[in-house]
XYZ file of C-alpha atoms in Angstrom:
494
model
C -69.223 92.434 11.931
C -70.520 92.498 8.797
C -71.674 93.578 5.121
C -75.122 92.237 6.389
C -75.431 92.079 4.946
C -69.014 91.873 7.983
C -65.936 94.298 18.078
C -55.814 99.841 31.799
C -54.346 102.434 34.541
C -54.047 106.174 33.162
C -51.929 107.278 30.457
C -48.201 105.813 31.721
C -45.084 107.692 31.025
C -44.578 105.749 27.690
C -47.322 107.829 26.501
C -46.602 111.210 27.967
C -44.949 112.857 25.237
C -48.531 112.862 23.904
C -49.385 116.633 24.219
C -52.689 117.392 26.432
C -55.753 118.413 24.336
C -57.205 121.953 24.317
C -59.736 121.895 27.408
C -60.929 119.135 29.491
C -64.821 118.863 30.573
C -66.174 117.475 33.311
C -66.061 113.796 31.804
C -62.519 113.883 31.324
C -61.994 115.180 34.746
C -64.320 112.955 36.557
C -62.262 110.994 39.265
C -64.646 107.682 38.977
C -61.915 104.812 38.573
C -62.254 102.920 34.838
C -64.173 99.578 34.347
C -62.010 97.029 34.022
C -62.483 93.184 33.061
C -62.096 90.788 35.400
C -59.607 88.720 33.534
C -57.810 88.578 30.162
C -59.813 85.872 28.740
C -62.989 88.325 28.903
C -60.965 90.966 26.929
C -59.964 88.163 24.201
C -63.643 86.849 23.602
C -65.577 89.948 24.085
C -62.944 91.700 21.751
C -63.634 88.333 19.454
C -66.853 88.754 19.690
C -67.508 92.104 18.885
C -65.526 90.956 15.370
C -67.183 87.601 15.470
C -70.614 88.362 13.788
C -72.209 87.583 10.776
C -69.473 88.643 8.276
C -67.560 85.484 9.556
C -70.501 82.878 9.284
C -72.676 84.288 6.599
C -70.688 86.774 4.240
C -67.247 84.598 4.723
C -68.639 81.294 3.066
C -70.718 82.141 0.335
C -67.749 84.963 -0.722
C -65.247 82.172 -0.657
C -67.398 79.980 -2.633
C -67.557 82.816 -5.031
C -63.966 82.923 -5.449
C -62.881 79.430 -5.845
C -62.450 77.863 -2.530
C -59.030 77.639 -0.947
C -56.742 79.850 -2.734
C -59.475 83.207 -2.023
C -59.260 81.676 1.722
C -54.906 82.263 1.539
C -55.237 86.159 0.186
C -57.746 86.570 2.545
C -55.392 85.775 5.387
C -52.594 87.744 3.716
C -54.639 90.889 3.905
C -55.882 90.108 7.502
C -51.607 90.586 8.637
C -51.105 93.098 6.549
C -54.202 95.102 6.172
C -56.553 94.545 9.450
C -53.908 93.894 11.744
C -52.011 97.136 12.079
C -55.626 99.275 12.585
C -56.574 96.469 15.261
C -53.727 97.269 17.464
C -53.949 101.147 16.702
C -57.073 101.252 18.124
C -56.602 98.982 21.067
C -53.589 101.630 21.677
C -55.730 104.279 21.282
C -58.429 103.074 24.114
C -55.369 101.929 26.556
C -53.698 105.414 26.061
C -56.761 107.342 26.675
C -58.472 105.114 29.330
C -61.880 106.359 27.435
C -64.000 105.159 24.363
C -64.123 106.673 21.208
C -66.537 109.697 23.018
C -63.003 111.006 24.879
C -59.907 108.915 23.742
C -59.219 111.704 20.407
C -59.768 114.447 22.593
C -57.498 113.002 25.495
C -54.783 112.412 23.218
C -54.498 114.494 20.405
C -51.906 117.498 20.275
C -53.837 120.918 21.047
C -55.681 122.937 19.157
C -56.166 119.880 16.645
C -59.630 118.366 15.342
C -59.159 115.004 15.500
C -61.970 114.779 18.197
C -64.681 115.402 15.882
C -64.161 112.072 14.164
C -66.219 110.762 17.134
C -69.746 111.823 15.793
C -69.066 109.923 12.923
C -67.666 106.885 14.626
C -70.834 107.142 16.794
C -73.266 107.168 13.595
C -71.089 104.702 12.219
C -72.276 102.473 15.088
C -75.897 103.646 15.397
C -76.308 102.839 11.839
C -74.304 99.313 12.111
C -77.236 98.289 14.848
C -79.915 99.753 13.062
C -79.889 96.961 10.735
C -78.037 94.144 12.574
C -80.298 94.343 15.347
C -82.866 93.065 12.546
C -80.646 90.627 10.853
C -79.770 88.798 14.394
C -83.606 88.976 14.729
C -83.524 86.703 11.627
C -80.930 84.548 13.437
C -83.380 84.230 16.312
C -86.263 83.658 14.234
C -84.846 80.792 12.032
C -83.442 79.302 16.071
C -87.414 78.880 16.806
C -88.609 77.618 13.232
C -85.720 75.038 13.016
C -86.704 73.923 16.819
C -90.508 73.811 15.711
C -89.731 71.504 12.962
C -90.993 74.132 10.527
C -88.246 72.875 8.009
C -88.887 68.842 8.859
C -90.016 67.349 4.970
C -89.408 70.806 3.542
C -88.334 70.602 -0.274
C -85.200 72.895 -0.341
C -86.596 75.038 -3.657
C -89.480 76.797 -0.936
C -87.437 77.385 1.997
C -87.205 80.455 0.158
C -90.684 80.600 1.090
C -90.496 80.397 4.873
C -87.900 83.460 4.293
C -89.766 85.957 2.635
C -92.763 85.124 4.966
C -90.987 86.580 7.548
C -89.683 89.596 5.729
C -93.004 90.173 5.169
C -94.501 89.978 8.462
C -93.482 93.149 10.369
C -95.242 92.070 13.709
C -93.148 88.860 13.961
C -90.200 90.654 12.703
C -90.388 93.339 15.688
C -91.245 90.585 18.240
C -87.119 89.430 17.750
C -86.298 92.768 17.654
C -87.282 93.854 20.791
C -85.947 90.666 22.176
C -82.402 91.314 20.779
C -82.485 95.031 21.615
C -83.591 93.857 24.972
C -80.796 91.580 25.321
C -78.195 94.495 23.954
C -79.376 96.655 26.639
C -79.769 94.068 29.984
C -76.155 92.988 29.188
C -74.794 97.081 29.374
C -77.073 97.649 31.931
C -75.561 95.354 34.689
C -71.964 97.026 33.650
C -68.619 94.996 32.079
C -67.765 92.531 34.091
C -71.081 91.106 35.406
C -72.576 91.853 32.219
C -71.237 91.836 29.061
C -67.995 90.590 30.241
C -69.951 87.185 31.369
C -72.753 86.898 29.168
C -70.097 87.247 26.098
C -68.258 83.949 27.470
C -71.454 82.502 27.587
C -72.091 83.447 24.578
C -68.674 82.421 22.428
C -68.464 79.229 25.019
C -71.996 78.326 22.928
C -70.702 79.365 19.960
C -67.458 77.171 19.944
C -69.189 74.139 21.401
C -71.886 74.119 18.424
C -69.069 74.976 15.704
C -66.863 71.227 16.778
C -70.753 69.443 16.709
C -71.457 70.769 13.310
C -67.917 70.432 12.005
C -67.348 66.686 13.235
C -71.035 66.405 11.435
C -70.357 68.108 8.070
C -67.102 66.606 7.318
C -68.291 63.141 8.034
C -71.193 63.198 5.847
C -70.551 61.026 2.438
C -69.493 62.661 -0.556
C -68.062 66.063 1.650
C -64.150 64.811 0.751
C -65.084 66.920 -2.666
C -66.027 69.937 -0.168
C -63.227 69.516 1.802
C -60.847 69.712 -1.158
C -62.458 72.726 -2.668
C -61.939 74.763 0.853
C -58.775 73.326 1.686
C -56.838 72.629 -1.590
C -55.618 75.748 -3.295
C -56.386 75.522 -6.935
C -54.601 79.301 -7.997
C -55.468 78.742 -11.680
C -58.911 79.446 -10.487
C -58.082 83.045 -9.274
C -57.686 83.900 -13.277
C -60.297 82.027 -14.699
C -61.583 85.641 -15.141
C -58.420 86.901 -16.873
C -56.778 89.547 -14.915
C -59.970 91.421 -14.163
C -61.462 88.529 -12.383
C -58.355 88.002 -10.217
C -58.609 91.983 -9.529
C -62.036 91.268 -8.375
C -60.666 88.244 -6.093
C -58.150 90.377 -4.186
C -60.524 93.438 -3.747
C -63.386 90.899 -2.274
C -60.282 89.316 -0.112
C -59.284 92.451 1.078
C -62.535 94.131 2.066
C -63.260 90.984 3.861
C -60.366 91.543 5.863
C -60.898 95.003 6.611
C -64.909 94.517 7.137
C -64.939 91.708 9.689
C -62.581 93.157 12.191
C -64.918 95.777 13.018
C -62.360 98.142 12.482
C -62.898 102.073 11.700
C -65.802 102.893 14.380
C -64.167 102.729 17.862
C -65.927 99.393 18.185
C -62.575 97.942 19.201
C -60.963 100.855 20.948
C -63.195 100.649 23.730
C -61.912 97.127 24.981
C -58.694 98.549 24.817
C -59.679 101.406 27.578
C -60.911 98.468 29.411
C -57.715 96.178 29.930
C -54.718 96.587 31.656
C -50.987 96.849 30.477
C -49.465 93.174 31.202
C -49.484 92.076 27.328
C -48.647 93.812 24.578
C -51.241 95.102 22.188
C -49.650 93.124 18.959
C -49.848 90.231 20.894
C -53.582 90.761 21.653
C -54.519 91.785 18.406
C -53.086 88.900 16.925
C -55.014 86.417 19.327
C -58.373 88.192 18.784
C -57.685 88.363 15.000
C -56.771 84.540 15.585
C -60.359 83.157 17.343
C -61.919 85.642 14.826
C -60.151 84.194 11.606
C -61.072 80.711 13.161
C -64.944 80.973 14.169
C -64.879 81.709 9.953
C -62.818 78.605 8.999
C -64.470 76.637 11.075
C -67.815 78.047 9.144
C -66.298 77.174 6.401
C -65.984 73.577 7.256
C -69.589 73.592 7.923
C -71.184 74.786 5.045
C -68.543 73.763 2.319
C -68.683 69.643 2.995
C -72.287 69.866 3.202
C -73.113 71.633 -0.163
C -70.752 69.236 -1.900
C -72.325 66.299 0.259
C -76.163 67.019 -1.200
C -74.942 68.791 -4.672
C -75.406 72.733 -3.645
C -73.809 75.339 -5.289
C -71.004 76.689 -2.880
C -71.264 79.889 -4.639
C -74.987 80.185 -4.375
C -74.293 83.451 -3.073
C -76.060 85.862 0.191
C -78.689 83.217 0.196
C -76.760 80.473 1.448
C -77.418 80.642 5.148
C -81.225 81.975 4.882
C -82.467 80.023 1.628
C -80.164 77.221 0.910
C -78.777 75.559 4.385
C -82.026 75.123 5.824
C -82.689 72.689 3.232
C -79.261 70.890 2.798
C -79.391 70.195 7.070
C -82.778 68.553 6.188
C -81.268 66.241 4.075
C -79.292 64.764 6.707
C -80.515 62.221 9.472
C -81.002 64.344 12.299
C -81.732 67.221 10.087
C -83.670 68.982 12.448
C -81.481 69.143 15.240
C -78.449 69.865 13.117
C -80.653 73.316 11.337
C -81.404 74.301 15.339
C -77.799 73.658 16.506
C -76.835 75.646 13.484
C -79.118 78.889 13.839
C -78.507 78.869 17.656
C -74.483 79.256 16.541
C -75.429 81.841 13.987
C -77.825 83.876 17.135
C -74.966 83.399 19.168
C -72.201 85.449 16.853
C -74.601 88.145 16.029
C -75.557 88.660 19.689
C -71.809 88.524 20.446
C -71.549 91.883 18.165
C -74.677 93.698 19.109
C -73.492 93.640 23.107
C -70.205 94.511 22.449
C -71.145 97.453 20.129
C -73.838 98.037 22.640
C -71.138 98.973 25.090
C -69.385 100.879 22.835
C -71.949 103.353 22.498
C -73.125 103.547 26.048
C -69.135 104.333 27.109
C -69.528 107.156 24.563
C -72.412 108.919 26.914
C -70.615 107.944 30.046
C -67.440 109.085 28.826
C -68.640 112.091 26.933
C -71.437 113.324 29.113
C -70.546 111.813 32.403
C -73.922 109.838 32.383
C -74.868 107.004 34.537
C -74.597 103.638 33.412
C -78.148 102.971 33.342
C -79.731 106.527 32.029
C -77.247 106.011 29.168
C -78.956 102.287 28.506
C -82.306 103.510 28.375
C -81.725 107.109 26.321
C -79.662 104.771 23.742
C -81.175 101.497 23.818
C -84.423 103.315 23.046
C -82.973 105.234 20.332
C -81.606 102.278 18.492
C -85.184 100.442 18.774
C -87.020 103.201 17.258
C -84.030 103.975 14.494
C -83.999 100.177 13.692
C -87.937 100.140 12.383
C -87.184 101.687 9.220
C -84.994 98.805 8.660
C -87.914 96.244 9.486
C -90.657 98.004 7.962
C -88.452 97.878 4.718
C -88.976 94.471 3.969
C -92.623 94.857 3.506
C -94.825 98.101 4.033
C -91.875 100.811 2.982
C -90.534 98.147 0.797
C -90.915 100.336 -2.191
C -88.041 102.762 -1.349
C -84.848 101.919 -3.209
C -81.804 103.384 -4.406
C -80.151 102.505 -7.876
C -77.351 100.921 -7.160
C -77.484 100.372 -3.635
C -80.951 98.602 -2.847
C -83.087 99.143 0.283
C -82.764 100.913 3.337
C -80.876 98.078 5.186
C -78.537 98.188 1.805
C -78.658 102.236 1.822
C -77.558 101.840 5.776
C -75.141 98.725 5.315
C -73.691 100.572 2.122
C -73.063 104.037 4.255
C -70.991 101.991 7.265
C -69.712 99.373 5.183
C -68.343 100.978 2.263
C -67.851 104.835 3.880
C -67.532 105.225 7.290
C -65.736 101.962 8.255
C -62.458 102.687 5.634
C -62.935 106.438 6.201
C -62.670 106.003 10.239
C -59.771 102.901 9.407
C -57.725 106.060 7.813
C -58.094 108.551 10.185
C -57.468 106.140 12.458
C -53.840 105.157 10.571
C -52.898 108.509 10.167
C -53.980 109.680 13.677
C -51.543 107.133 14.843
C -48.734 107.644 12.330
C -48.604 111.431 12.009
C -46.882 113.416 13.648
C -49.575 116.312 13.945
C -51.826 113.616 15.401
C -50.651 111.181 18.309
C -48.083 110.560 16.582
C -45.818 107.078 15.923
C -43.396 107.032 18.595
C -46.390 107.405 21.109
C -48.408 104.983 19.782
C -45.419 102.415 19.488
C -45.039 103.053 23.206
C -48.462 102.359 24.135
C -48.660 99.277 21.624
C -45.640 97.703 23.167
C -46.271 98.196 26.854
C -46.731 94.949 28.253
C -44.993 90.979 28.049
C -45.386 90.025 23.912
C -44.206 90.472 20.715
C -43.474 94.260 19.946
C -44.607 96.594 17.206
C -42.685 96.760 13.943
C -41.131 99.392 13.921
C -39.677 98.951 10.249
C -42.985 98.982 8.403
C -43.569 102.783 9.208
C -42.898 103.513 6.043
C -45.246 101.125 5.057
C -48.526 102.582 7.430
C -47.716 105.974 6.074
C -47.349 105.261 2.415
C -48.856 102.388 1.083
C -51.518 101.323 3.791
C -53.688 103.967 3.285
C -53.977 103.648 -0.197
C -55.006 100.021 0.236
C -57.683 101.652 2.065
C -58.323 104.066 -0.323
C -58.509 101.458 -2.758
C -61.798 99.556 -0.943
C -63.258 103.438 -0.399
C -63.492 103.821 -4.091
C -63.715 99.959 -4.588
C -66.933 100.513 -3.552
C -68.592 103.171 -5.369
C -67.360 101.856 -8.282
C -70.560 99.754 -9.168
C -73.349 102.002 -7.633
C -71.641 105.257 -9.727
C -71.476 102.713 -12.598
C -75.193 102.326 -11.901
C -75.993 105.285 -11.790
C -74.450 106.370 -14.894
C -75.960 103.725 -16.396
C -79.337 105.103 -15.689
C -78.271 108.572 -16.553
């Protein structure tokens, strides 16, 4: 996921200490046997994918070019462990415990009498709003696919690529044309059901995605003059981190840690659903640390793409959000080949924000069928339609409501990316932690014996201290991290 700006059998007796929530409904008591996929390589990539988005291949580069290359690329790591890590595996734990989605899995879990359950209307806003602007942004992806095929770029001076760009912001019929085709795609995949839908079109899907990444890696790194790219993104140069003094370095580790946080896709259920869907062979750790693997790599490997080719043609790694849209485009026409290499590379970047809007597709069509006991298919087409027509303010944004802005905050894709991204993702990240760690919520022993079910490496058990105490103020910390500039704004204006 990203700032776009950044997805078993019934509860076993490990987890029956858990006491049984207030009342159950008619979802929760339904006898029709869980969804399962049909193997554990379609839990890994469709869990991957639903992380794998656009905060790996188009926030990841340019914020690493930002902060000086390889030593911003270490922290960032760091904080993945230590940060993302724990709240992966809590809320695969969470979905394997409760066999539901994030519609059910509070309510089936939490002691009785509590409130925890009510966190799910804002985890399911959280993910209405996440698609009601990264449906349009993987439209982009789609649209720069069939320009780069048409040879729109062939002979293109870089300085009006730009150009091409704002052209299609500014076009609202072309704009909903990709649209409808991604939202289409969303809902044909969830439609068919897990395994013959999004399980397989997701392997498809990250299949693609790998295959193009090797092709444009083997490309970019052989170009002449990327050795200079390669050393800025794989040398550590730390003197760099305080070239800022020590408020620059603060800066570093904030960006390094949101990162982290941000393009797991943690804090909205997005994850805990894939954990209702798999069985209890493997332990979660060892899971989380495999997705949080191909997810960490599908960004490196971006990396490797974009950094040897801006030092190849002279581009300014640190050219900011419009690398990918404005600046690449340009740099792949430079090369001999140039318009295969701009397809091949727009076809990756369609495939990793499809990847995410399926899997968070599913997410919230299991909260209907979970919730409300829906069908399968009635829950496609009430949803599906909803996040069309809630996606069009996004688009018409960009050029006939274009005049509606926030200090501070920007547009109404930045007004909905700022409300998930910096609110609802570390808000549901916490209540995830302490729903997991306290002991008027699930409670640690139970979730260390859900977590730890299965062949694999185990839970911790000695950082406890550590998820209770200091973890969520780290969280805390990217909460108010940031409001910081938009209240700064603000004031400012005042």
């Amino acid at each position: 996921m990203s700032h776009a700006s950044s997805h078993a059998s019934t509860c076993s007796s490990s987890c029956s200490a858990a006491p049984a929530t207030a009342q159950a409904t008619p979802a929760a008591a339904s006898a029709k046997p869980r969804d399962r996929f049909s193997s554990r390589l379609g839990f890994l990539l469709i869990s991957a994918g639903c992380a794998v988005g656009l905060g790996n291949v188009w926030r990841f580069p340019y914020i690493t070019g930002e902060n000086g290359g390889a030593a911003f690329v270490l922290i960032y790591i760091l904080f993945l462990v230590i940060f993302a890590m724990p709240i992966l595996v809590m809320e695969f734990a969470i979905g394997r415990g409760s066999q539901k989605g994030i519609g059910r899995a509070f309510d089936e879990l939490e002691p009785q009498g509590t409130k925890w359950h009510w966190f799910k209307w804002v985890a399911l806003a959280g993910n209405y709003l996440l698609m009601m602007f990264y449906t349009v942004v993987a439209g982009w992806m789609l649209a720069f696919t069939v320009k780069s095929a048409q040879g729109v770029f062939v002979g293109m001076p870089a300085d009006q690529v730009s150009n091409v760009f704002a052209a299609l912001l500014a076009n609202p019929t072309e704009m909903l044309v990709y649209l409808i085709i991604v939202v289409a795609v969303g809902m044909i995949c969830t439609a068919v059901g897990l395994q013959n839908g999004v399980e397989r079109v997701t392997k498809v899907m990250m299949a693609a995605l790998f295959v193009v990444l090797i092709v444009l890696c083997v490309r970019a790194v052989t170009l002449p003059g990327s050795s200079t790219g390669l050393q800025f993104y794989l040398m550590p140069n730390f003197g760099a981190l305080f070239s800022g003094g020590l408020g620059g370095f603060a800066s570093v580790v904030y960006d390094a840690m949101g990162q982290a946080f941000f393009t797991m896709s943690l804090g909205i259920g997005s994850m805990l659903i894939f954990g209702s869907y798999v069985d209890k062979d493997y332990s979660l750790p060892s899971e989380a640390l495999r997705v949080g693997g191909i997810d960490t790599l599908v960004a490196l490997m971006a990396g490797l793409i974009i950094f040897p080719a801006c030092f190849a043609f002279g581009v300014e790694p640190g050219s900011g959000p419009g690398l990918v849209f404005i600046t690449l485009p340009g740099i792949f026409e430079m090369m001999p080949g140039g318009q295969i290499w701009c397809t091949l590379f727009f076809l990756f970047m369609s495939c990793a924000a499809l990847s995410t809007v399926i899997a968070v597709f599913e997410n919230i069509m299991s909260f209907s069928i979970d919730n409300w006991n829906m069908s399968r298919k009635k829950s496609v087409l009430i949803n599906g339609s909803l996040i069309f027509l809630l996606s069009l303010p996004c688009l018409l944004g960009f050029n006939l409501w274009s005049g509606f802005t926030i200090p501070g905050i920007g547009d109404i894709q930045g007004l909905e990316d700022f409300i998930i991204s910096n609110n609802i993702l570390p808000i549901g990240g916490l209540i995830i932690l302490l729903f997991c760690t306290h002991k008027k919520g699930w409670g640690f022993k139970n979730f260390l014996a859900e977590a730890d079910a299965g062949k694999g490496i185990a839970f911790p058990r000695w950082i406890k201290g550590y998820l209770r105490y200091v973890l969520p103020i780290l969280i805390l910390v990217v909460l108010i991290g940031g409001w910081i500039p938009v209240v700064s704004q603000w004031v400012g204006l005042a």
